[in-house]
PDB file of C-alpha atoms and ligand atoms in Angstrom:
ATOM      1  CA  MET A   1     -14.816 -49.462  66.919  1.00 96.00           C
ATOM      2  CA  THR A   2     -13.003 -48.692  63.672  1.00 98.00           C
ATOM      3  CA  LEU A   3     -14.270 -45.509  62.126  1.00 98.00           C
ATOM      4  CA  ILE A   4     -13.529 -43.216  59.181  1.00 98.00           C
ATOM      5  CA  LEU A   5     -14.580 -39.582  59.485  1.00 98.00           C
ATOM      6  CA  LEU A   6     -15.461 -37.949  56.189  1.00 98.00           C
ATOM      7  CA  GLY A   7     -16.445 -34.357  55.540  1.00 98.00           C
ATOM      8  CA  ALA A   8     -15.235 -31.138  53.937  1.00 97.00           C
ATOM      9  CA  PRO A   9     -12.308 -29.240  55.457  1.00 96.00           C
ATOM     10  CA  GLY A  10     -13.662 -27.585  58.575  1.00 94.00           C
ATOM     11  CA  ALA A  11     -16.770 -29.757  58.770  1.00 97.00           C
ATOM     12  CA  GLY A  12     -15.802 -30.594  62.355  1.00 96.00           C
ATOM     13  CA  LYS A  13     -14.031 -33.957  61.931  1.00 97.00           C
ATOM     14  CA  GLY A  14     -11.271 -33.107  64.409  1.00 95.00           C
ATOM     15  CA  THR A  15     -13.765 -31.624  66.877  1.00 94.00           C
ATOM     16  CA  GLN A  16     -16.013 -34.677  66.823  1.00 98.00           C
ATOM     17  CA  ALA A  17     -13.058 -37.082  66.810  1.00 98.00           C
ATOM     18  CA  GLU A  18     -12.051 -35.773  70.250  1.00 96.00           C
ATOM     19  CA  VAL A  19     -15.468 -36.686  71.674  1.00 97.00           C
ATOM     20  CA  ILE A  20     -15.664 -40.099  69.994  1.00 98.00           C
ATOM     21  CA  SER A  21     -12.114 -40.893  71.071  1.00 98.00           C
ATOM     22  CA  ASP A  22     -13.031 -40.220  74.727  1.00 97.00           C
ATOM     23  CA  ARG A  23     -16.340 -42.057  74.537  1.00 97.00           C
ATOM     24  CA  TYR A  24     -14.988 -45.227  72.916  1.00 97.00           C
ATOM     25  CA  ASN A  25     -11.456 -44.998  74.327  1.00 97.00           C
ATOM     26  CA  ILE A  26      -9.782 -45.310  70.944  1.00 98.00           C
ATOM     27  CA  PRO A  27      -7.043 -43.164  69.385  1.00 98.00           C
ATOM     28  CA  THR A  28      -7.601 -40.637  66.609  1.00 98.00           C
ATOM     29  CA  ILE A  29      -5.226 -40.864  63.686  1.00 98.00           C
ATOM     30  CA  SER A  30      -5.210 -37.485  61.909  1.00 97.00           C
ATOM     31  CA  THR A  31      -3.036 -37.418  58.803  1.00 96.00           C
ATOM     32  CA  GLY A  32      -3.225 -33.606  58.859  1.00 94.00           C
ATOM     33  CA  ASN A  33      -1.762 -33.524  62.389  1.00 94.00           C
ATOM     34  CA  ILE A  34       0.938 -36.084  61.534  1.00 95.00           C
ATOM     35  CA  ILE A  35       1.973 -34.064  58.468  1.00 94.00           C
ATOM     36  CA  ARG A  36       1.932 -30.731  60.352  1.00 91.00           C
ATOM     37  CA  ALA A  37       4.115 -32.288  63.112  1.00 92.00           C
ATOM     38  CA  ALA A  38       6.596 -33.493  60.452  1.00 93.00           C
ATOM     39  CA  LEU A  39       6.613 -30.007  58.959  1.00 91.00           C
ATOM     40  CA  LYS A  40       7.289 -28.438  62.352  1.00 89.00           C
ATOM     41  CA  ASN A  41      10.068 -30.924  63.099  1.00 92.00           C
ATOM     42  CA  GLY A  42      11.657 -30.264  59.691  1.00 93.00           C
ATOM     43  CA  THR A  43      11.738 -33.941  58.661  1.00 94.00           C
ATOM     44  CA  GLU A  44      12.334 -34.791  55.000  1.00 90.00           C
ATOM     45  CA  MET A  45       8.643 -35.684  54.566  1.00 89.00           C
ATOM     46  CA  GLY A  46       7.597 -32.473  56.285  1.00 91.00           C
ATOM     47  CA  LEU A  47       9.744 -30.323  54.014  1.00 91.00           C
ATOM     48  CA  LYS A  48       8.342 -32.047  50.912  1.00 88.00           C
ATOM     49  CA  ALA A  49       4.774 -31.624  52.200  1.00 92.00           C
ATOM     50  CA  LYS A  50       5.115 -27.904  53.083  1.00 91.00           C
ATOM     51  CA  ALA A  51       4.180 -26.453  49.668  1.00 90.00           C
ATOM     52  CA  TYR A  52       1.177 -28.774  49.301  1.00 93.00           C
ATOM     53  CA  ILE A  53      -0.247 -28.261  52.762  1.00 92.00           C
ATOM     54  CA  GLU A  54       0.097 -24.488  52.634  1.00 90.00           C
ATOM     55  CA  LYS A  55      -1.731 -24.321  49.299  1.00 92.00           C
ATOM     56  CA  GLY A  56      -4.413 -26.715  50.579  1.00 92.00           C
ATOM     57  CA  GLU A  57      -3.454 -29.374  48.063  1.00 96.00           C
ATOM     58  CA  LEU A  58      -3.342 -33.082  48.728  1.00 97.00           C
ATOM     59  CA  ILE A  59      -0.066 -34.841  49.475  1.00 96.00           C
ATOM     60  CA  HIS A  60       0.786 -37.717  47.112  1.00 96.00           C
ATOM     61  CA  ASP A  61      -1.215 -40.881  47.861  1.00 97.00           C
ATOM     62  CA  ASP A  62       1.888 -43.083  48.315  1.00 95.00           C
ATOM     63  CA  VAL A  63       3.301 -40.810  51.022  1.00 94.00           C
ATOM     64  CA  VAL A  64       0.061 -40.702  53.022  1.00 96.00           C
ATOM     65  CA  ILE A  65      -0.573 -44.427  52.616  1.00 96.00           C
ATOM     66  CA  GLY A  66       2.934 -45.067  53.979  1.00 95.00           C
ATOM     67  CA  ILE A  67       2.226 -42.825  56.995  1.00 95.00           C
ATOM     68  CA  ILE A  68      -1.027 -44.664  57.739  1.00 96.00           C
ATOM     69  CA  LYS A  69       0.494 -48.138  57.362  1.00 96.00           C
ATOM     70  CA  GLU A  70       3.183 -47.287  59.885  1.00 95.00           C
ATOM     71  CA  ARG A  71       0.792 -45.631  62.340  1.00 96.00           C
ATOM     72  CA  LEU A  72      -1.827 -48.407  62.265  1.00 96.00           C
ATOM     73  CA  ALA A  73       0.877 -50.971  63.087  1.00 95.00           C
ATOM     74  CA  GLU A  74       1.308 -49.349  66.531  1.00 96.00           C
ATOM     75  CA  SER A  75      -0.192 -51.257  69.439  1.00 97.00           C
ATOM     76  CA  ASP A  76      -2.643 -48.538  70.556  1.00 97.00           C
ATOM     77  CA  CYS A  77      -4.630 -49.232  67.348  1.00 97.00           C
ATOM     78  CA  ASP A  78      -5.269 -52.873  68.265  1.00 95.00           C
ATOM     79  CA  GLY A  79      -8.660 -52.135  69.861  1.00 94.00           C
ATOM     80  CA  GLY A  80      -9.906 -49.824  67.113  1.00 97.00           C
ATOM     81  CA  PHE A  81      -9.274 -46.231  65.982  1.00 98.00           C
ATOM     82  CA  ILE A  82     -10.710 -43.185  64.253  1.00 98.00           C
ATOM     83  CA  LEU A  83      -9.274 -42.065  60.933  1.00 98.00           C
ATOM     84  CA  ASP A  84      -9.581 -38.305  60.600  1.00 98.00           C
ATOM     85  CA  GLY A  85      -8.499 -37.091  57.160  1.00 97.00           C
ATOM     86  CA  PHE A  86      -7.757 -40.483  55.650  1.00 98.00           C
ATOM     87  CA  PRO A  87      -8.733 -41.761  53.131  1.00 98.00           C
ATOM     88  CA  ARG A  88      -9.159 -38.675  51.010  1.00 98.00           C
ATOM     89  CA  THR A  89      -9.035 -40.247  47.567  1.00 98.00           C
ATOM     90  CA  ILE A  90     -10.324 -43.496  46.019  1.00 98.00           C
ATOM     91  CA  PRO A  91      -6.773 -44.953  45.714  1.00 98.00           C
ATOM     92  CA  GLN A  92      -6.273 -44.279  49.469  1.00 98.00           C
ATOM     93  CA  ALA A  93      -9.558 -46.044  50.269  1.00 98.00           C
ATOM     94  CA  LYS A  94      -8.515 -49.003  48.098  1.00 98.00           C
ATOM     95  CA  ALA A  95      -5.147 -49.130  49.868  1.00 97.00           C
ATOM     96  CA  LEU A  96      -6.937 -49.309  53.209  1.00 97.00           C
ATOM     97  CA  ASP A  97      -9.079 -52.171  51.949  1.00 97.00           C
ATOM     98  CA  ASP A  98      -5.907 -53.906  50.680  1.00 97.00           C
ATOM     99  CA  MET A  99      -4.401 -53.640  54.198  1.00 96.00           C
ATOM    100  CA  GLY A 100      -7.276 -55.859  55.328  1.00 95.00           C
ATOM    101  CA  ILE A 101      -8.671 -53.193  57.658  1.00 93.00           C
ATOM    102  CA  ALA A 102     -12.342 -53.884  58.356  1.00 92.00           C
ATOM    103  CA  ILE A 103     -14.116 -50.668  59.225  1.00 96.00           C
ATOM    104  CA  ASP A 104     -17.398 -50.408  61.098  1.00 97.00           C
ATOM    105  CA  ALA A 105     -18.542 -47.195  59.436  1.00 98.00           C
ATOM    106  CA  ALA A 106     -17.567 -44.138  57.406  1.00 98.00           C
ATOM    107  CA  LEU A 107     -19.324 -41.221  59.032  1.00 98.00           C
ATOM    108  CA  SER A 108     -19.729 -38.129  56.858  1.00 98.00           C
ATOM    109  CA  ILE A 109     -20.358 -34.765  58.581  1.00 98.00           C
ATOM    110  CA  GLU A 110     -22.350 -32.606  56.180  1.00 98.00           C
ATOM    111  CA  VAL A 111     -21.796 -28.821  56.163  1.00 98.00           C
ATOM    112  CA  SER A 112     -22.413 -26.323  53.369  1.00 97.00           C
ATOM    113  CA  ASP A 113     -19.471 -24.579  51.685  1.00 96.00           C
ATOM    114  CA  SER A 114     -20.692 -21.130  52.813  1.00 94.00           C
ATOM    115  CA  GLU A 115     -20.756 -22.203  56.480  1.00 94.00           C
ATOM    116  CA  ILE A 116     -17.266 -23.732  56.114  1.00 95.00           C
ATOM    117  CA  VAL A 117     -15.791 -20.499  54.777  1.00 93.00           C
ATOM    118  CA  LYS A 118     -17.339 -18.610  57.711  1.00 90.00           C
ATOM    119  CA  ARG A 119     -16.122 -21.152  60.272  1.00 92.00           C
ATOM    120  CA  MET A 120     -12.536 -21.332  59.101  1.00 91.00           C
ATOM    121  CA  SER A 121     -12.034 -17.608  59.481  1.00 90.00           C
ATOM    122  CA  GLY A 122     -12.653 -18.034  63.231  1.00 93.00           C
ATOM    123  CA  ARG A 123     -10.234 -20.892  63.868  1.00 93.00           C
ATOM    124  CA  ARG A 124      -6.971 -20.191  65.736  1.00 96.00           C
ATOM    125  CA  VAL A 125      -4.331 -22.793  66.529  1.00 95.00           C
ATOM    126  CA  CYS A 126      -1.430 -22.799  68.941  1.00 95.00           C
ATOM    127  CA  GLU A 127       1.846 -22.535  67.020  1.00 92.00           C
ATOM    128  CA  LYS A 128       3.590 -24.518  69.760  1.00 92.00           C
ATOM    129  CA  CYS A 129       1.300 -27.466  70.666  1.00 92.00           C
ATOM    130  CA  GLY A 130      -1.343 -27.357  67.892  1.00 90.00           C
ATOM    131  CA  ALA A 131      -4.381 -26.987  70.213  1.00 93.00           C
ATOM    132  CA  SER A 132      -7.371 -25.613  68.317  1.00 92.00           C
ATOM    133  CA  TYR A 133      -9.678 -22.734  69.313  1.00 94.00           C
ATOM    134  CA  HIS A 134     -12.498 -20.768  67.730  1.00 93.00           C
ATOM    135  CA  MET A 135     -13.190 -17.068  68.115  1.00 92.00           C
ATOM    136  CA  ASP A 136     -16.965 -17.631  68.530  1.00 89.00           C
ATOM    137  CA  HIS A 137     -17.437 -20.787  70.589  1.00 88.00           C
ATOM    138  CA  ARG A 138     -14.076 -22.072  71.843  1.00 92.00           C
ATOM    139  CA  LYS A 139     -12.266 -19.017  73.045  1.00 95.00           C
ATOM    140  CA  PRO A 140      -9.017 -19.237  75.023  1.00 97.00           C
ATOM    141  CA  ALA A 141      -9.044 -17.787  78.559  1.00 97.00           C
ATOM    142  CA  VAL A 142      -6.636 -15.050  77.430  1.00 97.00           C
ATOM    143  CA  GLU A 143      -7.002 -13.731  73.876  1.00 95.00           C
ATOM    144  CA  GLY A 144      -4.244 -14.957  71.584  1.00 96.00           C
ATOM    145  CA  VAL A 145      -2.695 -17.287  74.189  1.00 97.00           C
ATOM    146  CA  CYS A 146      -2.999 -21.097  74.361  1.00 98.00           C
ATOM    147  CA  ASP A 147      -4.684 -22.391  77.522  1.00 97.00           C
ATOM    148  CA  VAL A 148      -2.598 -25.556  77.420  1.00 96.00           C
ATOM    149  CA  CYS A 149       0.986 -24.365  76.894  1.00 97.00           C
ATOM    150  CA  LYS A 150       0.749 -20.540  76.759  1.00 97.00           C
ATOM    151  CA  GLY A 151       1.938 -20.627  73.124  1.00 97.00           C
ATOM    152  CA  LYS A 152       0.862 -17.962  70.617  1.00 97.00           C
ATOM    153  CA  LEU A 153      -2.418 -18.535  68.751  1.00 97.00           C
ATOM    154  CA  VAL A 154      -2.208 -18.036  64.989  1.00 95.00           C
ATOM    155  CA  ILE A 155      -4.346 -18.542  61.888  1.00 93.00           C
ATOM    156  CA  ARG A 156      -3.429 -21.786  60.128  1.00 90.00           C
ATOM    157  CA  LYS A 157      -1.830 -20.920  56.750  1.00 87.00           C
ATOM    158  CA  ASP A 158      -4.326 -23.100  54.909  1.00 91.00           C
ATOM    159  CA  ASP A 159      -7.267 -21.361  56.641  1.00 93.00           C
ATOM    160  CA  GLU A 160      -6.750 -18.165  54.606  1.00 90.00           C
ATOM    161  CA  PRO A 161      -9.993 -17.611  52.622  1.00 89.00           C
ATOM    162  CA  GLU A 162      -8.469 -18.290  49.155  1.00 90.00           C
ATOM    163  CA  THR A 163      -6.861 -21.509  50.316  1.00 93.00           C
ATOM    164  CA  VAL A 164     -10.092 -22.653  51.950  1.00 95.00           C
ATOM    165  CA  LEU A 165     -11.853 -22.293  48.576  1.00 95.00           C
ATOM    166  CA  ASN A 166      -9.162 -24.426  46.943  1.00 95.00           C
ATOM    167  CA  ARG A 167      -9.462 -27.071  49.713  1.00 96.00           C
ATOM    168  CA  LEU A 168     -13.224 -27.154  49.164  1.00 97.00           C
ATOM    169  CA  LYS A 169     -12.764 -27.586  45.405  1.00 97.00           C
ATOM    170  CA  ILE A 170     -10.355 -30.481  45.979  1.00 98.00           C
ATOM    171  CA  TYR A 171     -12.727 -31.990  48.543  1.00 98.00           C
ATOM    172  CA  HIS A 172     -15.620 -32.026  46.059  1.00 98.00           C
ATOM    173  CA  GLU A 173     -13.437 -33.465  43.274  1.00 98.00           C
ATOM    174  CA  SER A 174     -11.385 -36.048  45.122  1.00 98.00           C
ATOM    175  CA  THR A 175     -12.839 -36.819  48.523  1.00 98.00           C
ATOM    176  CA  GLU A 176     -16.606 -36.526  48.177  1.00 98.00           C
ATOM    177  CA  PRO A 177     -16.738 -39.556  45.798  1.00 98.00           C
ATOM    178  CA  LEU A 178     -15.735 -41.648  48.830  1.00 98.00           C
ATOM    179  CA  LYS A 179     -19.306 -41.313  50.087  1.00 98.00           C
ATOM    180  CA  ASP A 180     -20.478 -43.457  47.149  1.00 98.00           C
ATOM    181  CA  TYR A 181     -17.539 -45.812  47.675  1.00 98.00           C
ATOM    182  CA  TYR A 182     -18.578 -46.551  51.275  1.00 98.00           C
ATOM    183  CA  LYS A 183     -22.272 -46.472  50.450  1.00 98.00           C
ATOM    184  CA  ALA A 184     -21.621 -49.343  48.035  1.00 98.00           C
ATOM    185  CA  GLN A 185     -20.018 -51.225  50.977  1.00 97.00           C
ATOM    186  CA  ASP A 186     -23.074 -50.374  53.120  1.00 97.00           C
ATOM    187  CA  LYS A 187     -20.814 -48.523  55.559  1.00 98.00           C
ATOM    188  CA  LEU A 188     -21.864 -44.903  55.001  1.00 98.00           C
ATOM    189  CA  LEU A 189     -23.491 -42.895  57.802  1.00 98.00           C
ATOM    190  CA  THR A 190     -24.294 -39.198  57.357  1.00 98.00           C
ATOM    191  CA  VAL A 191     -25.012 -36.558  59.976  1.00 98.00           C
ATOM    192  CA  GLU A 192     -25.928 -32.905  59.690  1.00 97.00           C
ATOM    193  CA  GLY A 193     -22.983 -30.805  60.915  1.00 97.00           C
ATOM    194  CA  GLN A 194     -24.421 -27.403  60.192  1.00 93.00           C
ATOM    195  CA  ASP A 195     -25.574 -26.653  63.753  1.00 91.00           C
ATOM    196  CA  ASP A 196     -23.443 -25.923  66.760  1.00 92.00           C
ATOM    197  CA  VAL A 197     -20.854 -28.379  68.092  1.00 93.00           C
ATOM    198  CA  LYS A 198     -23.113 -29.767  70.895  1.00 95.00           C
ATOM    199  CA  ASP A 199     -25.981 -30.579  68.496  1.00 96.00           C
ATOM    200  CA  THR A 200     -23.626 -32.176  66.004  1.00 97.00           C
ATOM    201  CA  THR A 201     -22.045 -34.289  68.754  1.00 97.00           C
ATOM    202  CA  ALA A 202     -25.490 -35.553  69.787  1.00 98.00           C
ATOM    203  CA  LEU A 203     -26.214 -36.625  66.203  1.00 98.00           C
ATOM    204  CA  VAL A 204     -22.804 -38.247  65.808  1.00 98.00           C
ATOM    205  CA  LEU A 205     -23.071 -40.293  69.034  1.00 98.00           C
ATOM    206  CA  LYS A 206     -26.618 -41.353  68.186  1.00 98.00           C
ATOM    207  CA  ALA A 207     -25.533 -42.529  64.708  1.00 98.00           C
ATOM    208  CA  LEU A 208     -22.631 -44.508  66.200  1.00 97.00           C
ATOM    209  CA  SER A 209     -24.785 -46.094  68.897  1.00 96.00           C
ATOM    210  CA  GLU A 210     -26.927 -47.581  66.145  1.00 93.00           C
ATOM    211  CA  ILE A 211     -24.142 -49.409  64.312  1.00 90.00           C
TER     212      ILE A 211
HETATM  213  P1  LIG B   1      -6.344 -31.804  57.666  1.00 97.26           P
HETATM  214  O1  LIG B   1      -5.743 -31.243  58.893  1.00 97.26           O
HETATM  215  O2  LIG B   1      -6.909 -33.192  57.706  1.00 97.26           O
HETATM  216  O3  LIG B   1      -7.397 -30.730  57.134  1.00 97.26           O
HETATM  217  P2  LIG B   1      -8.952 -30.804  57.003  1.00 97.26           P
HETATM  218  O4  LIG B   1      -9.705 -32.004  56.715  1.00 97.26           O
HETATM  219  O5  LIG B   1      -9.119 -29.743  56.009  1.00 97.26           O
HETATM  220  O6  LIG B   1      -9.302 -30.652  58.503  1.00 97.26           O
HETATM  221  P3  LIG B   1      -9.663 -29.442  59.321  1.00 97.26           P
HETATM  222  O7  LIG B   1      -8.954 -29.524  60.622  1.00 97.26           O
HETATM  223  O8  LIG B   1      -9.515 -28.156  58.582  1.00 97.26           O
HETATM  224  O9  LIG B   1     -11.200 -29.708  59.448  1.00 97.26           O
HETATM  225  P4  LIG B   1     -12.040 -30.567  60.461  1.00 97.26           P
HETATM  226  O10 LIG B   1     -13.154 -31.170  59.726  1.00 97.26           O
HETATM  227  O11 LIG B   1     -11.159 -31.466  61.315  1.00 97.26           O
HETATM  228  O12 LIG B   1     -12.632 -29.392  61.320  1.00 97.26           O
HETATM  229  P5  LIG B   1     -12.346 -28.958  62.836  1.00 97.26           P
HETATM  230  O13 LIG B   1     -13.003 -29.905  63.757  1.00 97.26           O
HETATM  231  O14 LIG B   1     -10.925 -28.666  63.002  1.00 97.26           O
HETATM  232  O15 LIG B   1      -5.306 -31.766  56.454  1.00 97.26           O
HETATM  233  C1  LIG B   1      -4.538 -30.632  56.153  1.00 97.26           C
HETATM  234  C2  LIG B   1      -3.725 -30.883  54.913  1.00 97.26           C
HETATM  235  O16 LIG B   1      -2.891 -32.030  55.076  1.00 97.26           O
HETATM  236  C3  LIG B   1      -4.524 -31.181  53.648  1.00 97.26           C
HETATM  237  O17 LIG B   1      -5.002 -29.998  53.004  1.00 97.26           O
HETATM  238  C4  LIG B   1      -3.466 -31.939  52.814  1.00 97.26           C
HETATM  239  O18 LIG B   1      -2.531 -31.051  52.284  1.00 97.26           O
HETATM  240  C5  LIG B   1      -2.782 -32.779  53.863  1.00 97.26           C
HETATM  241  N1  LIG B   1      -3.415 -34.103  54.040  1.00 97.26           N
HETATM  242  C6  LIG B   1      -3.976 -34.574  55.196  1.00 97.26           C
HETATM  243  N2  LIG B   1      -4.488 -35.810  55.005  1.00 97.26           N
HETATM  244  C7  LIG B   1      -4.223 -36.139  53.701  1.00 97.26           C
HETATM  245  C8  LIG B   1      -4.529 -37.243  52.921  1.00 97.26           C
HETATM  246  N3  LIG B   1      -5.167 -38.334  53.415  1.00 97.26           N
HETATM  247  N4  LIG B   1      -4.114 -37.250  51.614  1.00 97.26           N
HETATM  248  C9  LIG B   1      -3.459 -36.208  51.097  1.00 97.26           C
HETATM  249  N5  LIG B   1      -3.169 -35.097  51.808  1.00 97.26           N
HETATM  250  C10 LIG B   1      -3.545 -35.044  53.096  1.00 97.26           C
HETATM  251  O19 LIG B   1     -13.206 -27.633  62.819  1.00 97.26           O
HETATM  252  C11 LIG B   1     -12.789 -26.479  62.088  1.00 97.26           C
HETATM  253  C12 LIG B   1     -13.148 -25.202  62.897  1.00 97.26           C
HETATM  254  O20 LIG B   1     -14.570 -25.113  62.991  1.00 97.26           O
HETATM  255  C13 LIG B   1     -12.622 -25.226  64.333  1.00 97.26           C
HETATM  256  O21 LIG B   1     -12.229 -23.941  64.683  1.00 97.26           O
HETATM  257  C14 LIG B   1     -13.814 -25.701  65.145  1.00 97.26           C
HETATM  258  O22 LIG B   1     -13.796 -25.197  66.460  1.00 97.26           O
HETATM  259  C15 LIG B   1     -14.999 -25.135  64.347  1.00 97.26           C
HETATM  260  N6  LIG B   1     -16.169 -26.001  64.405  1.00 97.26           N
HETATM  261  C16 LIG B   1     -16.216 -27.344  64.368  1.00 97.26           C
HETATM  262  N7  LIG B   1     -17.478 -27.800  64.462  1.00 97.26           N
HETATM  263  C17 LIG B   1     -18.266 -26.676  64.536  1.00 97.26           C
HETATM  264  C18 LIG B   1     -19.669 -26.485  64.594  1.00 97.26           C
HETATM  265  N8  LIG B   1     -20.542 -27.504  64.615  1.00 97.26           N
HETATM  266  N9  LIG B   1     -20.132 -25.195  64.613  1.00 97.26           N
HETATM  267  C19 LIG B   1     -19.263 -24.138  64.596  1.00 97.26           C
HETATM  268  N10 LIG B   1     -17.919 -24.273  64.520  1.00 97.26           N
HETATM  269  C20 LIG B   1     -17.418 -25.523  64.469  1.00 97.26           C
END
């Protein structure tokens, strides 16, 4: 299966990608995670991306397209993959088409802006390994401490309320038009992501089983 996950920041793409990845035994390629790892490792790309990512702005198309080209050439992608966070603009979608990648579906998880703002305030991430938690429904065993590596849990810089509003604005301007792009290719699936994680997962797996 070759799948694109669409949806606003915080719609639950990463959360659902974990389940789909396990179910279909395919890797998830998250451009956000790749860029955050580069930032943490202090690479040239990471340093350039820092200001953008912290303000919730998009990194230049050419940079992200280069990252994806390199990553998709790795052998674990041969049997399919999930793209989480790419494409995010029409030029990125066109670049993917130009790479000759045939996708099975673009699945959009639909969540209202007000729910997103509420959700993001509860997210905590491990500053060491990046594992993600939520104060309401995915709590760590010990408050403030990562279950996986015992690292410290922090609020992602771009989850501050003002930055979330900017990310939502950019999503509506630049990324949401991709729904029409994939609809025109007869590839668009939409699921309601407003309910809790378990209900959303059931809808996602049902939609994918019908492809
Ligand atoms: P990225 O990391 O891709 O940010 P994003 O899309 O904003 O992703 P999020 O992780 O915030 O949202 P998600 O939908 O995965 O939600 P999650 O499952 O984590 O990108 C970050 C930055 O990198 C961008 O701003 C940009 O600067 C740059 N970048 C990345 N890709 C780029 C590209 N292609 N082009 C240019 N720049 C790019 O869930 C969020 C929280 O909600 C979690 O705490 C989760 O537990 C909780 N949650 C999930 N589902 C539910 C539910 N159903 N009910 C209640 N809570 C839920």
